[in-house]
Coordinates of N, CA, C and O in Angstrom, one line a residue:
M1 N -122.5 177.1 37.7 CA -121.1 177.9 37.0 C -121.0 179.3 38.0 O -122.3 180.2 37.5
R2 N -120.0 179.3 39.2 CA -120.3 180.8 39.3 C -119.6 181.5 38.0 O -118.5 181.1 38.1
V3 N -119.8 182.7 38.5 CA -119.3 183.7 37.0 C -118.6 184.9 37.9 O -119.6 186.0 38.7
R4 N -117.9 184.7 37.7 CA -117.3 186.5 38.1 C -116.0 187.3 37.1 O -116.0 186.5 36.2
G5 N -115.5 187.7 37.6 CA -114.8 189.0 37.1 C -113.6 190.1 38.4 O -114.0 190.7 38.8
I6 N -112.9 190.1 37.5 CA -111.8 190.6 38.0 C -110.9 191.3 37.5 O -110.0 191.7 36.5
V7 N -111.2 192.9 37.9 CA -110.2 194.2 36.9 C -109.1 195.1 37.7 O -109.0 194.9 38.8
V8 N -108.3 195.1 37.2 CA -107.3 195.2 37.7 C -107.3 196.8 37.4 O -106.9 197.0 36.1
M9 N -107.3 197.8 37.7 CA -107.0 199.2 37.9 C -105.9 199.8 37.8 O -104.6 199.1 39.2
G10 N -105.8 201.2 38.2 CA -104.9 202.0 38.6 C -104.4 203.0 37.9 O -105.1 203.0 35.9
V11 N -103.6 204.2 37.4 CA -103.3 205.0 36.6 C -102.7 204.1 36.0 O -102.4 203.3 36.2
A12 N -102.5 205.1 34.7 CA -101.5 204.6 33.9 C -100.3 204.5 34.3 O -99.6 204.8 35.4
G13 N -99.4 203.3 33.9 CA -98.2 203.2 33.9 C -97.7 202.1 35.5 O -97.4 202.2 35.7
S14 N -98.9 201.7 36.1 CA -98.9 200.8 37.1 C -98.9 199.2 37.3 O -98.6 199.1 38.6
G15 N -99.3 199.3 36.3 CA -98.8 197.9 35.5 C -100.0 197.2 36.0 O -99.8 196.4 35.9
K16 N -100.6 197.1 35.3 CA -102.2 196.9 35.3 C -102.0 195.5 33.9 O -102.3 194.6 34.3
S17 N -101.8 196.1 33.3 CA -101.4 195.0 32.1 C -100.3 193.7 32.3 O -101.0 193.4 31.9
S18 N -99.7 194.1 32.5 CA -99.0 193.1 33.1 C -99.5 191.8 34.8 O -99.4 191.3 34.3
L19 N -99.8 192.7 35.6 CA -100.3 191.7 36.5 C -101.6 190.8 36.5 O -101.8 190.0 36.4
G20 N -102.3 192.1 35.8 CA -103.1 191.2 34.3 C -103.6 190.5 34.0 O -104.2 189.3 34.6
A21 N -102.3 190.5 33.3 CA -102.0 188.6 32.5 C -101.2 187.6 32.6 O -101.8 186.5 32.2
L22 N -100.3 188.0 34.1 CA -100.3 186.8 35.3 C -101.6 187.0 35.4 O -101.2 185.2 35.6
L23 N -102.2 187.3 36.1 CA -103.3 186.8 36.8 C -104.0 185.9 35.9 O -104.3 184.6 36.4
A24 N -104.3 186.1 35.5 CA -104.9 185.5 34.4 C -104.2 184.4 33.7 O -105.4 183.2 34.1
D25 N -103.2 184.2 33.0 CA -103.0 182.9 33.9 C -102.7 181.8 34.4 O -102.9 180.8 34.6
A26 N -102.3 182.3 35.4 CA -101.9 181.7 36.7 C -103.5 181.1 37.3 O -103.4 179.9 37.3
L27 N -104.4 181.8 36.7 CA -105.9 181.2 37.2 C -106.9 180.7 36.0 O -107.8 180.6 35.6
A28 N -106.1 180.4 34.8 CA -106.3 180.3 33.7 C -107.5 180.4 33.0 O -108.5 179.5 32.5
S29 N -107.4 181.8 33.0 CA -109.1 182.7 31.8 C -108.2 183.9 30.7 O -107.3 183.9 30.9
P30 N -109.3 183.5 30.4 CA -109.3 185.1 29.4 C -108.8 186.7 29.5 O -109.0 186.7 31.9
F31 N -107.7 187.1 29.7 CA -107.6 188.7 29.8 C -108.0 189.9 29.4 O -108.3 189.3 27.8
L32 N -108.3 190.5 29.4 CA -108.6 191.3 28.4 C -108.3 192.8 28.7 O -108.0 193.8 29.6
E33 N -107.6 193.2 27.9 CA -107.1 194.2 27.8 C -107.3 195.3 27.0 O -108.2 195.2 26.8
G34 N -107.9 196.7 29.1 CA -109.2 197.5 28.3 C -108.7 198.3 27.3 O -109.7 198.3 26.7
D35 N -107.2 198.3 27.4 CA -107.1 199.9 26.1 C -107.7 199.2 24.7 O -107.8 199.9 23.4
Q36 N -107.6 197.8 24.3 CA -108.2 197.7 23.3 C -109.7 197.4 23.0 O -110.1 197.4 22.0
F37 N -110.5 198.2 24.1 CA -111.8 198.2 23.6 C -112.0 200.3 23.9 O -113.2 200.3 23.2
H38 N -110.9 200.7 24.0 CA -111.0 201.7 22.4 C -111.9 202.2 21.4 O -111.0 201.5 21.3
P39 N -112.2 203.6 21.7 CA -112.6 203.9 20.2 C -111.0 204.2 19.3 O -110.1 205.1 20.3
A40 N -111.3 204.1 18.2 CA -109.5 205.4 17.8 C -110.0 206.4 17.8 O -108.8 206.9 18.3
E41 N -110.6 207.4 18.6 CA -111.4 208.9 18.4 C -110.8 208.8 20.4 O -109.3 209.7 20.8
N42 N -110.6 208.0 21.1 CA -110.2 208.4 22.2 C -108.1 207.9 22.2 O -108.4 209.3 22.7
I43 N -108.2 207.0 21.8 CA -106.7 207.0 21.8 C -106.3 207.6 20.6 O -105.4 208.4 21.5
A44 N -106.3 208.7 20.4 CA -106.1 209.5 19.0 C -106.2 211.1 19.8 O -105.4 212.0 20.2
K45 N -106.9 210.8 20.9 CA -107.1 212.0 21.7 C -106.0 212.0 22.8 O -105.1 213.0 23.1
M46 N -105.9 210.6 23.7 CA -104.7 210.5 25.0 C -103.5 211.0 24.2 O -103.3 211.2 24.0
S47 N -103.6 210.7 22.9 CA -101.6 210.4 22.1 C -101.2 211.7 21.0 O -100.4 212.1 21.8
A48 N -102.7 213.1 21.1 CA -102.2 214.1 21.1 C -102.0 215.2 22.9 O -101.9 216.5 22.8
G49 N -102.5 214.4 24.0 CA -102.0 214.4 25.5 C -103.5 215.1 26.0 O -103.9 215.6 26.2
I50 N -104.6 215.1 24.9 CA -106.0 215.5 25.4 C -106.2 214.5 26.7 O -107.0 213.4 26.3
A51 N -107.1 214.7 27.4 CA -107.0 213.8 28.8 C -109.0 213.9 28.2 O -109.4 214.7 27.7
L52 N -109.1 212.0 28.9 CA -110.5 212.2 28.1 C -111.8 212.6 29.0 O -111.0 212.5 30.1
E53 N -113.5 213.2 28.5 CA -114.0 213.2 29.7 C -115.1 212.1 29.7 O -115.1 211.3 29.0
D54 N -116.0 212.1 30.2 CA -116.9 211.1 31.2 C -117.4 210.6 30.0 O -117.2 209.6 29.3
E55 N -118.1 212.1 29.0 CA -118.9 211.3 27.8 C -117.3 210.7 26.8 O -118.4 210.0 26.0
D56 N -116.7 210.2 26.9 CA -115.1 209.5 26.5 C -115.6 208.8 27.1 O -115.0 207.2 26.0
R57 N -115.3 208.5 27.8 CA -115.1 206.9 28.9 C -116.4 206.0 28.7 O -116.1 204.8 28.8
W58 N -117.7 206.6 28.6 CA -118.9 205.8 28.8 C -119.1 204.7 27.8 O -119.3 203.3 28.0
P59 N -118.8 205.0 26.7 CA -119.0 203.6 25.7 C -118.2 202.7 25.5 O -117.6 201.6 25.8
W60 N -116.9 203.2 26.0 CA -115.7 202.6 26.2 C -115.8 201.7 27.3 O -116.5 200.0 27.2
L61 N -116.0 202.7 28.2 CA -116.2 201.2 29.7 C -117.7 200.4 29.8 O -117.6 199.0 30.2
D62 N -118.7 201.1 29.1 CA -119.9 200.1 27.6 C -119.5 198.5 27.9 O -119.8 197.3 27.7
R63 N -118.4 198.9 26.8 CA -118.1 198.4 25.5 C -116.6 197.0 26.8 O -117.3 195.6 26.4
L64 N -116.5 197.3 27.1 CA -115.2 196.3 28.4 C -116.1 195.9 29.4 O -116.3 194.9 29.3
G65 N -116.9 196.6 30.4 CA -118.2 195.8 30.8 C -118.9 194.3 30.5 O -118.6 193.2 30.8
E66 N -119.2 194.2 28.9 CA -119.8 194.0 28.4 C -119.2 192.4 27.6 O -119.3 191.4 27.9
G67 N -117.4 193.2 28.1 CA -116.5 192.2 27.4 C -116.2 191.2 28.2 O -116.3 189.7 28.1
I68 N -116.0 191.5 29.8 CA -115.8 191.1 30.6 C -117.2 189.7 31.2 O -116.3 189.0 31.3
G69 N -118.3 190.5 31.4 CA -119.1 189.6 31.4 C -119.4 188.6 30.1 O -119.4 186.9 30.9
K70 N -119.3 189.1 29.0 CA -119.2 187.7 27.9 C -118.4 186.4 28.7 O -118.2 185.3 28.2
A71 N -117.0 187.2 28.6 CA -116.1 185.8 28.5 C -115.8 185.6 29.9 O -115.8 184.2 29.7
A72 N -116.2 185.7 30.9 CA -117.3 185.7 31.5 C -117.6 184.3 32.1 O -117.8 183.0 32.4
G73 N -119.4 184.8 31.0 CA -120.3 183.4 31.1 C -119.4 182.6 30.1 O -120.0 181.1 30.3
E74 N -118.6 182.8 29.6 CA -118.0 181.6 28.4 C -116.9 180.2 29.8 O -117.2 179.5 28.7
T75 N -116.3 181.0 30.3 CA -115.5 180.5 31.2 C -115.3 180.3 32.8 O -114.7 179.6 33.2
G76 N -116.4 181.4 33.4 CA -116.2 181.5 34.9 C -115.9 182.3 35.4 O -116.4 183.3 36.8
L77 N -114.0 183.0 35.0 CA -113.9 183.6 35.0 C -112.9 184.5 34.4 O -112.6 183.9 32.9
A78 N -113.0 186.0 34.2 CA -112.5 186.6 33.3 C -111.4 187.7 34.2 O -112.0 188.6 35.3
V79 N -110.7 187.4 33.6 CA -109.5 189.0 34.4 C -109.5 190.8 33.2 O -109.2 189.6 31.7
A80 N -109.6 191.4 33.1 CA -109.6 192.5 32.9 C -108.1 193.6 32.9 O -108.6 193.8 34.5
A81 N -107.6 194.3 32.9 CA -107.1 195.6 32.9 C -107.8 196.8 32.7 O -108.2 196.8 31.7
C82 N -107.8 197.8 33.3 CA -108.9 198.9 33.1 C -108.2 200.2 34.2 O -108.2 199.7 35.4
S83 N -108.1 201.3 34.1 CA -107.8 202.4 34.7 C -109.2 202.3 35.7 O -108.8 202.4 37.0
A84 N -110.5 202.3 35.5 CA -111.2 202.1 36.8 C -111.3 203.2 37.4 O -111.0 203.3 38.5
L85 N -111.2 204.8 37.1 CA -110.5 205.5 38.2 C -111.7 205.9 39.3 O -111.1 206.2 40.4
R86 N -112.3 205.8 38.8 CA -113.3 206.7 39.1 C -114.5 205.9 40.1 O -114.7 204.7 39.0
R87 N -114.7 205.8 41.7 CA -115.7 205.3 42.1 C -116.9 204.1 40.7 O -117.7 204.1 40.4
A88 N -118.1 205.7 40.2 CA -118.7 205.6 39.7 C -118.3 204.5 37.7 O -119.0 203.8 37.2
Y89 N -117.3 205.1 37.7 CA -116.4 204.4 36.0 C -116.3 202.6 36.9 O -117.2 201.5 36.0
R90 N -116.2 202.0 38.2 CA -116.4 200.6 38.0 C -117.6 201.1 38.2 O -117.5 198.8 37.9
Q91 N -118.9 201.7 38.6 CA -120.3 200.8 39.2 C -120.5 200.1 37.6 O -121.0 199.3 37.6
R92 N -120.0 201.8 36.6 CA -120.6 201.2 35.2 C -120.2 199.6 35.1 O -120.5 199.2 34.0
L93 N -119.1 199.3 35.3 CA -118.2 198.3 34.5 C -118.7 197.0 34.8 O -119.2 196.0 34.7
R94 N -119.3 197.4 36.6 CA -120.1 196.1 36.9 C -121.9 196.0 36.3 O -121.7 194.8 36.6
T95 N -122.2 197.0 36.0 CA -123.5 197.5 35.8 C -123.5 196.7 34.3 O -124.6 195.0 34.2
R96 N -122.8 196.6 33.5 CA -122.3 196.7 32.1 C -122.2 194.6 31.8 O -123.0 193.5 30.8
A97 N -121.5 194.5 32.7 CA -120.3 193.6 33.1 C -122.3 192.2 33.5 O -122.1 191.2 33.1
G98 N -122.7 192.8 34.8 CA -124.1 191.7 34.8 C -123.8 190.2 35.5 O -124.2 190.1 35.6
I99 N -122.0 190.7 35.9 CA -121.9 189.9 36.9 C -120.8 190.4 38.0 O -120.3 191.6 37.9
P100 N -120.7 189.4 39.2 CA -119.9 190.4 40.1 C -118.4 190.9 39.7 O -118.3 189.5 39.4
L101 N -117.8 191.7 40.4 CA -116.3 192.3 39.5 C -115.9 192.6 40.9 O -116.4 193.1 41.8
G102 N -114.8 192.0 41.0 CA -113.3 192.4 42.0 C -112.2 193.2 41.0 O -112.4 193.2 40.0
F103 N -111.8 193.9 42.0 CA -111.0 195.0 42.3 C -109.8 195.1 42.9 O -110.1 194.8 43.9
I104 N -108.7 194.9 41.8 CA -107.4 195.3 42.3 C -106.9 196.4 41.9 O -106.4 196.8 40.8
F105 N -106.4 197.5 42.8 CA -105.8 198.2 42.8 C -104.5 198.4 43.2 O -104.3 198.2 44.3
L106 N -104.2 199.0 42.2 CA -102.5 199.4 42.2 C -102.4 200.5 42.3 O -102.2 201.5 41.2
K107 N -101.9 200.8 43.7 CA -101.3 201.9 44.3 C -100.0 202.1 44.3 O -98.8 201.6 44.7
G108 N -99.4 203.4 43.6 CA -98.1 203.7 43.4 C -97.4 205.2 43.7 O -98.3 206.1 42.9
E109 N -96.7 205.9 43.8 CA -96.0 207.0 44.2 C -96.1 207.4 42.4 O -95.3 206.9 41.9
R110 N -96.3 208.5 42.4 CA -96.3 209.7 41.3 C -94.9 209.4 40.0 O -94.6 208.7 39.8
G111 N -93.8 210.0 41.3 CA -92.1 209.6 40.7 C -92.3 208.2 40.5 O -91.4 208.2 39.0
L112 N -92.4 206.7 40.6 CA -92.3 205.4 40.0 C -93.1 205.9 38.9 O -92.6 204.8 37.9
I113 N -94.3 205.7 38.8 CA -95.0 205.6 37.9 C -94.7 206.6 36.6 O -94.7 206.3 35.7
L114 N -93.2 207.5 37.6 CA -93.7 208.7 35.8 C -92.3 207.8 35.1 O -92.6 207.7 34.1
S115 N -91.2 207.0 35.7 CA -90.0 207.3 35.8 C -90.7 205.9 34.9 O -89.8 205.6 33.6
R116 N -91.0 204.6 34.9 CA -92.0 203.2 34.4 C -92.4 204.3 33.1 O -92.3 203.4 32.2
M117 N -93.0 205.1 32.5 CA -93.7 205.3 32.0 C -93.0 205.7 30.7 O -93.1 205.9 30.0
E118 N -91.4 207.2 31.9 CA -90.9 207.2 30.4 C -89.6 206.1 30.0 O -89.3 206.5 28.8
K119 N -90.1 205.2 30.6 CA -89.1 203.6 29.4 C -89.6 203.0 29.1 O -89.4 202.7 28.2
R120 N -90.8 203.2 29.4 CA -91.8 202.2 28.1 C -91.9 202.8 26.5 O -92.0 204.2 26.9
T121 N -92.1 201.7 25.8 CA -92.0 202.0 24.0 C -94.2 201.5 23.0 O -93.4 200.5 24.1
G122 N -93.4 202.2 22.9 CA -94.9 201.9 21.7 C -96.5 202.2 22.4 O -97.6 201.7 22.0
H123 N -96.4 202.6 23.3 CA -98.0 203.4 24.0 C -98.7 204.5 24.0 O -97.4 205.3 23.7
Y124 N -100.0 204.7 24.0 CA -99.9 205.6 22.9 C -100.4 206.4 24.1 O -100.8 207.9 24.1
M125 N -100.3 206.4 26.0 CA -100.3 207.5 26.8 C -99.2 208.5 27.1 O -98.3 207.7 27.3
P126 N -99.5 209.4 27.0 CA -98.2 210.4 26.8 C -97.8 210.4 28.4 O -98.8 210.9 29.1
V127 N -96.6 211.1 28.7 CA -96.5 211.3 30.4 C -97.3 212.3 30.7 O -96.9 212.3 31.5
S128 N -97.3 213.6 30.1 CA -97.7 214.6 30.7 C -99.4 214.6 30.7 O -100.5 215.7 31.4
L129 N -99.7 213.2 30.1 CA -101.4 212.5 30.8 C -101.8 212.2 32.4 O -102.9 211.9 32.6
L130 N -100.3 212.4 32.7 CA -99.9 211.3 34.6 C -100.8 211.9 35.7 O -101.9 211.5 36.4
D131 N -100.4 213.3 35.8 CA -102.0 214.5 36.4 C -102.7 214.5 36.3 O -103.8 215.0 37.5
S132 N -103.1 214.8 35.3 CA -104.9 214.6 34.9 C -105.4 212.9 34.9 O -106.5 213.3 35.8
Q133 N -104.7 211.6 35.3 CA -105.2 210.6 35.7 C -105.4 210.4 37.5 O -106.2 210.0 37.7
F134 N -104.1 211.1 37.6 CA -103.8 210.9 39.5 C -105.0 212.0 40.0 O -106.3 212.0 41.1
A135 N -105.8 212.8 39.0 CA -106.5 214.4 39.9 C -108.1 213.3 39.8 O -108.9 213.6 40.3
T136 N -108.4 212.9 38.6 CA -109.1 212.0 38.7 C -109.3 210.5 39.8 O -110.5 210.0 39.9
L137 N -108.3 210.0 40.4 CA -108.7 209.3 40.6 C -109.4 209.4 41.6 O -109.0 209.8 42.7
E138 N -110.2 208.2 42.0 CA -110.8 208.0 43.0 C -111.0 206.0 43.4 O -111.3 205.7 43.4
E139 N -109.6 206.3 44.8 CA -108.9 205.0 45.5 C -110.6 204.2 45.6 O -111.5 204.4 45.9
P140 N -110.2 202.8 45.5 CA -112.1 201.8 46.3 C -112.3 201.9 47.8 O -112.2 200.6 48.1
Q141 N -111.5 202.6 48.3 CA -111.8 202.7 50.2 C -113.5 202.2 50.1 O -114.5 202.8 49.5
G142 N -113.5 201.2 50.6 CA -115.2 201.4 51.6 C -116.2 200.3 49.9 O -117.1 200.0 50.5
E143 N -114.9 200.4 49.0 CA -115.9 199.0 47.6 C -115.8 198.0 48.7 O -115.0 197.1 48.4
P144 N -116.4 196.7 47.9 CA -116.5 194.9 48.3 C -116.2 194.8 47.4 O -115.9 195.2 46.2
H145 N -114.5 193.7 47.8 CA -114.2 193.0 46.5 C -113.1 194.2 46.4 O -113.0 193.8 44.7
T146 N -112.1 194.3 46.8 CA -111.1 195.0 46.6 C -110.4 194.9 46.9 O -110.5 194.2 48.1
L147 N -109.5 194.7 46.8 CA -107.8 194.3 47.0 C -106.8 195.3 46.7 O -106.4 196.0 45.0
T148 N -105.6 196.5 47.8 CA -105.3 197.0 47.0 C -104.3 196.4 47.1 O -103.1 196.2 48.0
L149 N -103.0 197.1 46.3 CA -101.6 196.9 46.1 C -100.4 197.3 46.1 O -100.8 197.9 44.7
D150 N -99.2 197.6 46.7 CA -98.6 199.0 46.3 C -97.7 197.6 45.0 O -96.4 197.5 45.4
I151 N -97.5 198.9 44.5 CA -96.6 198.7 43.5 C -94.6 199.1 43.6 O -94.2 198.2 42.1
A152 N -94.8 199.8 44.5 CA -93.2 199.1 45.1 C -92.5 198.1 45.3 O -91.0 198.0 45.2
R153 N -93.2 197.4 45.4 CA -92.8 195.9 45.7 C -92.6 195.3 44.7 O -93.6 195.8 43.0
P154 N -91.6 194.4 45.3 CA -92.0 193.4 43.3 C -92.5 192.5 42.5 O -93.5 191.7 43.6
A155 N -93.1 192.0 41.3 CA -94.0 191.9 40.6 C -94.3 190.3 41.2 O -95.5 190.0 41.4
D156 N -93.5 189.9 42.0 CA -93.8 188.2 42.2 C -94.5 188.8 43.9 O -95.0 187.6 44.0
A157 N -93.9 188.9 44.6 CA -94.8 189.7 45.6 C -96.4 190.2 45.1 O -97.4 189.9 46.1
L158 N -96.9 191.2 44.3 CA -98.1 191.0 44.3 C -99.0 190.3 43.8 O -100.3 190.1 44.3
M159 N -97.6 188.8 42.9 CA -99.0 188.3 42.4 C -99.2 187.1 43.5 O -100.4 186.3 44.4
R160 N -98.2 187.2 44.6 CA -98.5 186.1 45.7 C -100.0 186.8 47.0 O -100.3 185.5 47.4
D161 N -99.6 188.4 46.8 CA -100.9 188.0 47.1 C -101.9 188.2 46.5 O -103.0 188.2 47.2
A162 N -102.0 188.8 45.3 CA -103.1 189.3 44.2 C -104.1 187.5 43.5 O -105.3 187.4 43.9
L163 N -103.3 186.5 43.7 CA -103.0 185.0 43.7 C -104.3 184.4 45.2 O -105.6 183.8 44.2
P164 N -104.1 184.3 46.3 CA -105.0 184.0 47.2 C -106.4 184.7 47.2 O -107.4 184.2 47.3
W165 N -106.4 186.2 47.2 CA -107.0 186.9 46.8 C -108.5 186.3 46.2 O -109.6 186.8 46.1
A166 N -107.8 186.4 44.9 CA -108.6 185.8 43.5 C -109.5 184.8 43.1 O -110.5 184.2 43.3
K167 N -109.2 183.8 44.4 CA -108.9 182.4 44.6 C -110.0 182.2 45.5 O -111.4 182.0 45.5
A168 N -110.6 183.3 46.0 CA -111.5 183.8 47.2 C -112.3 184.1 46.8 O -113.5 183.7 47.5
F169 N -112.1 184.8 46.5 CA -113.0 186.1 45.7 C -114.4 185.4 45.0 O -115.8 185.7 44.7
D170 N -113.6 184.4 44.2 CA -113.7 183.1 43.1 C -115.0 181.9 44.1 O -116.5 182.1 43.7
R171 N -114.6 182.2 45.4 CA -115.6 181.7 46.7 C -117.0 182.7 47.0 O -117.5 181.4 48.0
T172 N -116.5 183.9 47.0 CA -117.3 184.5 47.1 C -118.8 184.4 47.1 O -119.1 184.0 45.9
P173 N -120.2 184.3 48.2 CA -121.2 184.8 47.6 C -121.6 185.9 46.8 O -120.9 186.9 46.3
E174 N -122.7 186.5 46.2 CA -123.4 187.3 45.1 C -123.0 188.1 45.4 O -123.5 188.3 47.0
D175 N -123.3 189.3 44.9 CA -122.3 191.0 45.1 C -123.7 191.3 45.2 O -123.9 191.4 44.5
P176 N -123.9 191.5 46.5 CA -125.2 192.9 46.9 C -124.2 194.5 46.5 O -125.4 194.3 45.6
F177 N -123.4 194.8 45.7 CA -122.8 196.1 45.2 C -123.4 195.8 43.8 O -123.4 197.2 43.2
Q178 N -123.8 195.3 43.4 CA -124.1 194.7 41.5 C -125.1 196.3 40.9 O -125.8 196.2 41.5

């Protein structure tokens, strides 16, 4: 069985969880919500408007990467939502997952994402941290197995692009970038 993982990535409010859940459902694979892998201390910091440092992120990324590898090992494919803002974070996920990972980058303008964040309720990430997310973001340019989608497009259009890409990624040879 070929084992793979797909991570839907982007800044807070870009729609990672929504697209990730839809994609996982369409691919009949497990969906891992990256936020659920944060320790309580990380959530408390972000809730208080304090941006995470790398030291906060490494254990979270390790747990999520291991979770992706385990879930994909059981089913062949797993989909996760994770900001994965920096190249080093994506590499950490690849290493910890121990399987080839593809990344779908949800790219959008700050104003659109801000308006989405202002409308959502019940999420710990305050709007005040959006600028720190953009400041940290390193787009996955030149990295293998990545797809960039413009979030200004409707969700059904994003799925029309993501699904064939995900199916093609599942058929690619082993990932030398691991």
